[in-house]
RNA sequence: GCGAGAGUGGCGGAAUUGGUAGACGCAGACGACUCAAAAUCGUCCGCCGAAAGGCUUGGGGGUUCGAGUCCCCCCUCUCGCACCA
């Protein structure tokens, strides 16, 4: 039984969504003359169902979109699907369903769910990255990049799963085994395609400074990821002959100042020198073998001992003819950083010290703290700070930076084998982006391998290179590879039989330019210059912090690459970035420690028990909703039961958006109660307005109204949605009070109700439409302008100041806003509560902070 | 190990960036309405105390008329990176 006033969210919401659709309210026109605003949430992977994380993410974006629209902007707010990737192939293997069918069915299901949230999206621009129309354009971009020298082909070491016949990402290797097959992963050298992101390392680094609307955390993470370090590339002459003993050994160092403390050289297991020595030294070969078997996981590295083996080679010390240094192969040297070789200075590098202690190598300190003297030495800990150089011939007495400079200056002018012995060099941790994947469900790389011509790009006119549909997943490996005909083509250059590339692109490529494609989703080429110039950068991008590095860095690279090949000016893709927190929930485990799904959990006499077995459950930690913990709440159920506005309101309430939010039934109930309460309040208000009357001037309510509008707009603009929500609560309390006051005139009530509806419309859009109609407004509140704030109503003419004595609040005083400090002081000292604490003595000091506070120092 | 962030009532969290700590919500208590329950409405709600008053923002110092906010030293938790020479 429902009372007539009860707001029926599911029915009302569907009605308004249909009305928005009919009016085509959220379609955006590129030619619109109003100022643009591009708001985008990271597009979803079509897993099949939306989860609460999506609800939170898209609600935040929608609040921004609706707010900016009300503020007079032409708002682009599109949606699409990050649709290529492994899960579709896994589904194909497990359930014998074609990846395309699986993906498009999932998209249909999720589109329906997203639509039930009432998001103000321009669905006319929707696309999926697996649409031929999209990946065709991506192939076009690839060819553009190839022509511009931004794509290279090199061999690189990859994690190879010998059972699934595929390359695995590092994240997919767990304890040295494939995450799916469980097979021991092999390191293989494969020829792979790379995007030359390192060409832009310096630019990507420098431009971070300009991204002032990005979280500092993300900028820092990218800075560290790019990992710039300045140093010296220096060569050491090999002094003994024999296999690998000719020429010199090049190292990269950031500490040339410690050269006199060098006691050994070390090269990576993959270093050419190591390989050359291994050819004649079985023990070295065996050691290299062992290094390659060593896992790359964090746990392995942390506990791994520093190990090495002598090659028998030695190098000359550049500044001391009497010394030569032994060359080791060592397990802690990375082949793909610097030159894959170092000189070891144990006294001033912890790793080198550990290594030297193990192999009994000399440890000579050459930098000492400023307050130490020349018998300074290191024991268990290397000394890595700045200090004074000693034990170092011509460097003695210099500071670390000065010594670095002195060594560089000497060596770069000295000849070794016809070239300078050293060269100043900036090194980056960032590596080129390997995009080859041995998988079916991705964008085919549009090249052909011809025996005569080598690598031949597919001509643009021949695009798209479409994925074949007749593929099977009954055996592991890449279906494209074993397809009977697909890879057999004629060479576009010479016409001879050739082989099509069967690798597909990393799905991060798909997501590196989708935001640009949204600006002109039907453009004939990949990117419409004008549309992109008009819309980019994205004004507000919202998504999970897990993409802080890869997706966001790749996208920044892509904008630069796209500019280079002529699609526009170089620009950052995302001017404003916001990373929202996760949605968490309590988790529950049964007596066997197995996770129990939420629908099987009931509370009985204050205890959590299993709904079916009745067995006791332990309440586990509050953690992110996940399949494994079985603690996910289904958005469909919430929306079906309470309506989308309740789910949206909950997501915005209480918890700051960057933090994790805990979903609770009590919280959802509270959000729903407010939906009902504000509806009743507005019904009552509408009734009062109809009745008319009210003898007062309504100024108190009018001030609240205008102050609230101003506060809420500030909160939304700074993305402090939880504060905006709190203000709506407070405002509704105030309106209720004003309603009970018979003196409040109808006009002030009408103004307040209208403004309040407009202010919560971005957050609870359906309820807002219904209420808008209720109070007699024409048209959609979704299309209505944001309420104007009357600045005059924001200033108070009388002000209540707290009065402190010795920093403790003892009284209050109400004075005119512009009262003189002297007058305030006199009035304050006359207060009985102040007198009491002064004991008749004159105050030592009175501090009057205008419009803030008064403090009397006794 | 390195880097970043956070510690405020029973809980989520506010506090114009040095100016009334605890807004707003949840939970809780009492009351009204009801045959009853739900829903709703009203009052109370940091701690100690009968009150006056005192205490209170992880702990300890400091600067200041005044500190959740600034400085120094600790403690705890979360996240990111991880042999980067």
PDB file of N, CA and C in Angstrom, chain A residues 161-219:
ATOM      1  N   UNK A 161      54.549 -18.450 -22.713  1.00  0.00           N
ATOM      2  CA  UNK A 161      53.868 -19.569 -22.088  1.00  0.00           C
ATOM      3  C   UNK A 161      53.867 -20.717 -23.083  1.00  0.00           C
ATOM      4  N   UNK A 162      54.618 -21.793 -22.797  1.00  0.00           N
ATOM      5  CA  UNK A 162      54.775 -22.867 -23.780  1.00  0.00           C
ATOM      6  C   UNK A 162      53.516 -23.716 -23.936  1.00  0.00           C
ATOM      7  N   UNK A 163      52.591 -23.623 -23.020  1.00  0.00           N
ATOM      8  CA  UNK A 163      51.368 -24.407 -23.144  1.00  0.00           C
ATOM      9  C   UNK A 163      50.317 -23.633 -23.929  1.00  0.00           C
ATOM     10  N   UNK A 164      50.117 -22.389 -23.552  1.00  0.00           N
ATOM     11  CA  UNK A 164      49.122 -21.571 -24.255  1.00  0.00           C
ATOM     12  C   UNK A 164      49.671 -20.946 -25.538  1.00  0.00           C
ATOM     13  N   UNK A 165      50.950 -21.119 -25.767  1.00  0.00           N
ATOM     14  CA  UNK A 165      51.585 -20.564 -26.968  1.00  0.00           C
ATOM     15  C   UNK A 165      51.322 -19.076 -27.106  1.00  0.00           C
ATOM     16  N   UNK A 166      51.579 -18.353 -26.057  1.00  0.00           N
ATOM     17  CA  UNK A 166      51.345 -16.915 -26.145  1.00  0.00           C
ATOM     18  C   UNK A 166      52.348 -16.180 -25.276  1.00  0.00           C
ATOM     19  N   UNK A 167      52.488 -14.897 -25.621  1.00  0.00           N
ATOM     20  CA  UNK A 167      53.310 -14.016 -24.791  1.00  0.00           C
ATOM     21  C   UNK A 167      52.473 -13.575 -23.600  1.00  0.00           C
ATOM     22  N   UNK A 168      53.103 -13.513 -22.467  1.00  0.00           N
ATOM     23  CA  UNK A 168      52.387 -13.054 -21.278  1.00  0.00           C
ATOM     24  C   UNK A 168      52.960 -11.719 -20.810  1.00  0.00           C
ATOM     25  N   UNK A 169      52.079 -10.879 -20.335  1.00  0.00           N
ATOM     26  CA  UNK A 169      52.539  -9.652 -19.695  1.00  0.00           C
ATOM     27  C   UNK A 169      53.153 -10.019 -18.343  1.00  0.00           C
ATOM     28  N   UNK A 170      54.002  -9.142 -17.818  1.00  0.00           N
ATOM     29  CA  UNK A 170      54.636  -9.439 -16.536  1.00  0.00           C
ATOM     30  C   UNK A 170      53.609  -9.739 -15.449  1.00  0.00           C
ATOM     31  N   UNK A 171      52.481  -9.016 -15.517  1.00  0.00           N
ATOM     32  CA  UNK A 171      51.448  -9.198 -14.494  1.00  0.00           C
ATOM     33  C   UNK A 171      50.814 -10.584 -14.587  1.00  0.00           C
ATOM     34  N   UNK A 172      50.979 -11.231 -15.733  1.00  0.00           N
ATOM     35  CA  UNK A 172      50.332 -12.521 -15.922  1.00  0.00           C
ATOM     36  C   UNK A 172      51.255 -13.682 -15.571  1.00  0.00           C
ATOM     37  N   UNK A 173      52.447 -13.327 -15.127  1.00  0.00           N
ATOM     38  CA  UNK A 173      53.381 -14.363 -14.693  1.00  0.00           C
ATOM     39  C   UNK A 173      53.368 -14.390 -13.173  1.00  0.00           C
ATOM     40  N   UNK A 174      52.900 -15.480 -12.619  1.00  0.00           N
ATOM     41  CA  UNK A 174      52.810 -15.583 -11.163  1.00  0.00           C
ATOM     42  C   UNK A 174      53.756 -16.680 -10.693  1.00  0.00           C
ATOM     43  N   UNK A 175      54.736 -16.287  -9.895  1.00  0.00           N
ATOM     44  CA  UNK A 175      55.757 -17.210  -9.405  1.00  0.00           C
ATOM     45  C   UNK A 175      56.406 -17.996 -10.538  1.00  0.00           C
ATOM     46  N   UNK A 176      56.664 -17.283 -11.617  1.00  0.00           N
ATOM     47  CA  UNK A 176      57.369 -17.920 -12.725  1.00  0.00           C
ATOM     48  C   UNK A 176      56.500 -18.803 -13.605  1.00  0.00           C
ATOM     49  N   UNK A 177      55.190 -18.803 -13.337  1.00  0.00           N
ATOM     50  CA  UNK A 177      54.312 -19.667 -14.129  1.00  0.00           C
ATOM     51  C   UNK A 177      53.194 -18.854 -14.769  1.00  0.00           C
ATOM     52  N   UNK A 178      52.720 -19.349 -15.897  1.00  0.00           N
ATOM     53  CA  UNK A 178      51.613 -18.689 -16.587  1.00  0.00           C
ATOM     54  C   UNK A 178      50.369 -18.703 -15.711  1.00  0.00           C
ATOM     55  N   UNK A 179      49.679 -17.590 -15.653  1.00  0.00           N
ATOM     56  CA  UNK A 179      48.538 -17.473 -14.743  1.00  0.00           C
ATOM     57  C   UNK A 179      47.409 -18.428 -15.136  1.00  0.00           C
ATOM     58  N   UNK A 180      47.334 -18.769 -16.417  1.00  0.00           N
ATOM     59  CA  UNK A 180      46.233 -19.613 -16.869  1.00  0.00           C
ATOM     60  C   UNK A 180      46.646 -21.078 -16.931  1.00  0.00           C
ATOM     61  N   UNK A 181      47.784 -21.299 -17.583  1.00  0.00           N
ATOM     62  CA  UNK A 181      48.208 -22.675 -17.843  1.00  0.00           C
ATOM     63  C   UNK A 181      48.950 -23.268 -16.658  1.00  0.00           C
ATOM     64  N   UNK A 182      49.573 -22.427 -15.861  1.00  0.00           N
ATOM     65  CA  UNK A 182      50.392 -22.924 -14.768  1.00  0.00           C
ATOM     66  C   UNK A 182      51.740 -23.444 -15.239  1.00  0.00           C
ATOM     67  N   UNK A 183      52.042 -23.275 -16.509  1.00  0.00           N
ATOM     68  CA  UNK A 183      53.306 -23.789 -17.051  1.00  0.00           C
ATOM     69  C   UNK A 183      54.456 -22.840 -16.709  1.00  0.00           C
ATOM     70  N   UNK A 184      55.643 -23.411 -16.557  1.00  0.00           N
ATOM     71  CA  UNK A 184      56.822 -22.591 -16.321  1.00  0.00           C
ATOM     72  C   UNK A 184      57.056 -21.685 -17.510  1.00  0.00           C
ATOM     73  N   UNK A 185      57.163 -20.411 -17.226  1.00  0.00           N
ATOM     74  CA  UNK A 185      57.299 -19.436 -18.295  1.00  0.00           C
ATOM     75  C   UNK A 185      58.743 -19.394 -18.773  1.00  0.00           C
ATOM     76  N   UNK A 186      58.903 -19.329 -20.093  1.00  0.00           N
ATOM     77  CA  UNK A 186      60.249 -19.241 -20.661  1.00  0.00           C
ATOM     78  C   UNK A 186      60.522 -17.820 -21.113  1.00  0.00           C
ATOM     79  N   UNK A 187      61.796 -17.456 -21.067  1.00  0.00           N
ATOM     80  CA  UNK A 187      62.206 -16.185 -21.645  1.00  0.00           C
ATOM     81  C   UNK A 187      62.574 -16.444 -23.093  1.00  0.00           C
ATOM     82  N   UNK A 188      61.879 -15.785 -24.003  1.00  0.00           N
ATOM     83  CA  UNK A 188      62.189 -15.996 -25.406  1.00  0.00           C
ATOM     84  C   UNK A 188      62.516 -14.679 -26.073  1.00  0.00           C
ATOM     85  N   UNK A 189      63.368 -14.766 -27.042  1.00  0.00           N
ATOM     86  CA  UNK A 189      63.659 -13.595 -27.858  1.00  0.00           C
ATOM     87  C   UNK A 189      62.713 -13.622 -29.033  1.00  0.00           C
ATOM     88  N   UNK A 190      61.863 -12.616 -29.132  1.00  0.00           N
ATOM     89  CA  UNK A 190      60.919 -12.566 -30.243  1.00  0.00           C
ATOM     90  C   UNK A 190      61.033 -11.229 -30.936  1.00  0.00           C
ATOM     91  N   UNK A 191      60.750 -11.249 -32.234  1.00  0.00           N
ATOM     92  CA  UNK A 191      60.727 -10.023 -32.989  1.00  0.00           C
ATOM     93  C   UNK A 191      59.369  -9.364 -32.764  1.00  0.00           C
ATOM     94  N   UNK A 192      59.394  -8.142 -32.275  1.00  0.00           N
ATOM     95  CA  UNK A 192      58.157  -7.489 -31.861  1.00  0.00           C
ATOM     96  C   UNK A 192      58.084  -6.073 -32.420  1.00  0.00           C
ATOM     97  N   UNK A 193      56.850  -5.580 -32.493  1.00  0.00           N
ATOM     98  CA  UNK A 193      56.657  -4.184 -32.910  1.00  0.00           C
ATOM     99  C   UNK A 193      56.671  -3.273 -31.688  1.00  0.00           C
ATOM    100  N   UNK A 194      57.310  -2.131 -31.860  1.00  0.00           N
ATOM    101  CA  UNK A 194      57.424  -1.164 -30.762  1.00  0.00           C
ATOM    102  C   UNK A 194      57.019   0.237 -31.206  1.00  0.00           C
ATOM    103  N   UNK A 195      56.369   0.943 -30.337  1.00  0.00           N
ATOM    104  CA  UNK A 195      56.147   2.375 -30.547  1.00  0.00           C
ATOM    105  C   UNK A 195      57.271   3.127 -29.843  1.00  0.00           C
ATOM    106  N   UNK A 196      57.776   4.157 -30.517  1.00  0.00           N
ATOM    107  CA  UNK A 196      58.984   4.844 -30.037  1.00  0.00           C
ATOM    108  C   UNK A 196      58.644   5.886 -28.979  1.00  0.00           C
ATOM    109  N   UNK A 197      58.072   5.414 -27.888  1.00  0.00           N
ATOM    110  CA  UNK A 197      57.680   6.347 -26.819  1.00  0.00           C
ATOM    111  C   UNK A 197      58.907   6.994 -26.187  1.00  0.00           C
ATOM    112  N   UNK A 198      60.057   6.303 -26.245  1.00  0.00           N
ATOM    113  CA  UNK A 198      61.261   6.887 -25.624  1.00  0.00           C
ATOM    114  C   UNK A 198      61.737   8.133 -26.372  1.00  0.00           C
ATOM    115  N   UNK A 199      61.319   8.282 -27.629  1.00  0.00           N
ATOM    116  CA  UNK A 199      61.662   9.522 -28.345  1.00  0.00           C
ATOM    117  C   UNK A 199      61.102  10.741 -27.601  1.00  0.00           C
ATOM    118  N   UNK A 200      60.040  10.511 -26.856  1.00  0.00           N
ATOM    119  CA  UNK A 200      59.345  11.620 -26.201  1.00  0.00           C
ATOM    120  C   UNK A 200      59.569  11.644 -24.692  1.00  0.00           C
ATOM    121  N   UNK A 201      60.543  10.856 -24.234  1.00  0.00           N
ATOM    122  CA  UNK A 201      60.738  10.743 -22.784  1.00  0.00           C
ATOM    123  C   UNK A 201      60.905  12.112 -22.129  1.00  0.00           C
ATOM    124  N   UNK A 202      61.773  12.910 -22.701  1.00  0.00           N
ATOM    125  CA  UNK A 202      62.039  14.208 -22.096  1.00  0.00           C
ATOM    126  C   UNK A 202      60.813  15.108 -22.136  1.00  0.00           C
ATOM    127  N   UNK A 203      60.130  15.089 -23.266  1.00  0.00           N
ATOM    128  CA  UNK A 203      58.951  15.941 -23.413  1.00  0.00           C
ATOM    129  C   UNK A 203      57.823  15.483 -22.496  1.00  0.00           C
ATOM    130  N   UNK A 204      57.643  14.179 -22.418  1.00  0.00           N
ATOM    131  CA  UNK A 204      56.596  13.652 -21.539  1.00  0.00           C
ATOM    132  C   UNK A 204      56.880  14.011 -20.090  1.00  0.00           C
ATOM    133  N   UNK A 205      58.141  14.069 -19.763  1.00  0.00           N
ATOM    134  CA  UNK A 205      58.542  14.428 -18.406  1.00  0.00           C
ATOM    135  C   UNK A 205      58.317  15.909 -18.137  1.00  0.00           C
ATOM    136  N   UNK A 206      58.825  16.727 -19.028  1.00  0.00           N
ATOM    137  CA  UNK A 206      58.735  18.176 -18.812  1.00  0.00           C
ATOM    138  C   UNK A 206      57.292  18.653 -18.785  1.00  0.00           C
ATOM    139  N   UNK A 207      56.485  18.097 -19.680  1.00  0.00           N
ATOM    140  CA  UNK A 207      55.107  18.587 -19.793  1.00  0.00           C
ATOM    141  C   UNK A 207      54.268  18.247 -18.566  1.00  0.00           C
ATOM    142  N   UNK A 208      54.755  17.344 -17.733  1.00  0.00           N
ATOM    143  CA  UNK A 208      54.008  17.026 -16.502  1.00  0.00           C
ATOM    144  C   UNK A 208      53.833  18.275 -15.643  1.00  0.00           C
ATOM    145  N   UNK A 209      54.814  19.159 -15.694  1.00  0.00           N
ATOM    146  CA  UNK A 209      54.738  20.374 -14.884  1.00  0.00           C
ATOM    147  C   UNK A 209      53.521  21.221 -15.241  1.00  0.00           C
ATOM    148  N   UNK A 210      53.120  21.145 -16.503  1.00  0.00           N
ATOM    149  CA  UNK A 210      51.987  21.954 -16.947  1.00  0.00           C
ATOM    150  C   UNK A 210      50.636  21.340 -16.609  1.00  0.00           C
ATOM    151  N   UNK A 211      50.630  20.109 -16.176  1.00  0.00           N
ATOM    152  CA  UNK A 211      49.356  19.439 -15.897  1.00  0.00           C
ATOM    153  C   UNK A 211      48.907  19.746 -14.471  1.00  0.00           C
ATOM    154  N   UNK A 212      48.560  20.995 -14.260  1.00  0.00           N
ATOM    155  CA  UNK A 212      48.290  21.412 -12.880  1.00  0.00           C
ATOM    156  C   UNK A 212      46.923  20.970 -12.376  1.00  0.00           C
ATOM    157  N   UNK A 213      46.114  20.384 -13.237  1.00  0.00           N
ATOM    158  CA  UNK A 213      44.838  19.854 -12.752  1.00  0.00           C
ATOM    159  C   UNK A 213      44.871  18.324 -12.713  1.00  0.00           C
ATOM    160  N   UNK A 214      46.067  17.798 -12.585  1.00  0.00           N
ATOM    161  CA  UNK A 214      46.249  16.365 -12.343  1.00  0.00           C
ATOM    162  C   UNK A 214      46.636  16.174 -10.879  1.00  0.00           C
ATOM    163  N   UNK A 215      46.289  15.030 -10.309  1.00  0.00           N
ATOM    164  CA  UNK A 215      46.748  14.777  -8.941  1.00  0.00           C
ATOM    165  C   UNK A 215      48.274  14.709  -8.906  1.00  0.00           C
ATOM    166  N   UNK A 216      48.866  15.308  -7.891  1.00  0.00           N
ATOM    167  CA  UNK A 216      50.324  15.267  -7.748  1.00  0.00           C
ATOM    168  C   UNK A 216      50.830  13.832  -7.753  1.00  0.00           C
ATOM    169  N   UNK A 217      50.047  12.986  -7.133  1.00  0.00           N
ATOM    170  CA  UNK A 217      50.447  11.580  -7.022  1.00  0.00           C
ATOM    171  C   UNK A 217      50.683  10.953  -8.399  1.00  0.00           C
ATOM    172  N   UNK A 218      49.767  11.220  -9.313  1.00  0.00           N
ATOM    173  CA  UNK A 218      49.872  10.627 -10.643  1.00  0.00           C
ATOM    174  C   UNK A 218      51.055  11.227 -11.401  1.00  0.00           C
ATOM    175  N   UNK A 219      51.225  12.513 -11.270  1.00  0.00           N
ATOM    176  CA  UNK A 219      52.363  13.143 -11.946  1.00  0.00           C
ATOM    177  C   UNK A 219      53.676  12.564 -11.433  1.00  0.00           C
TER     178      UNK A 219
END
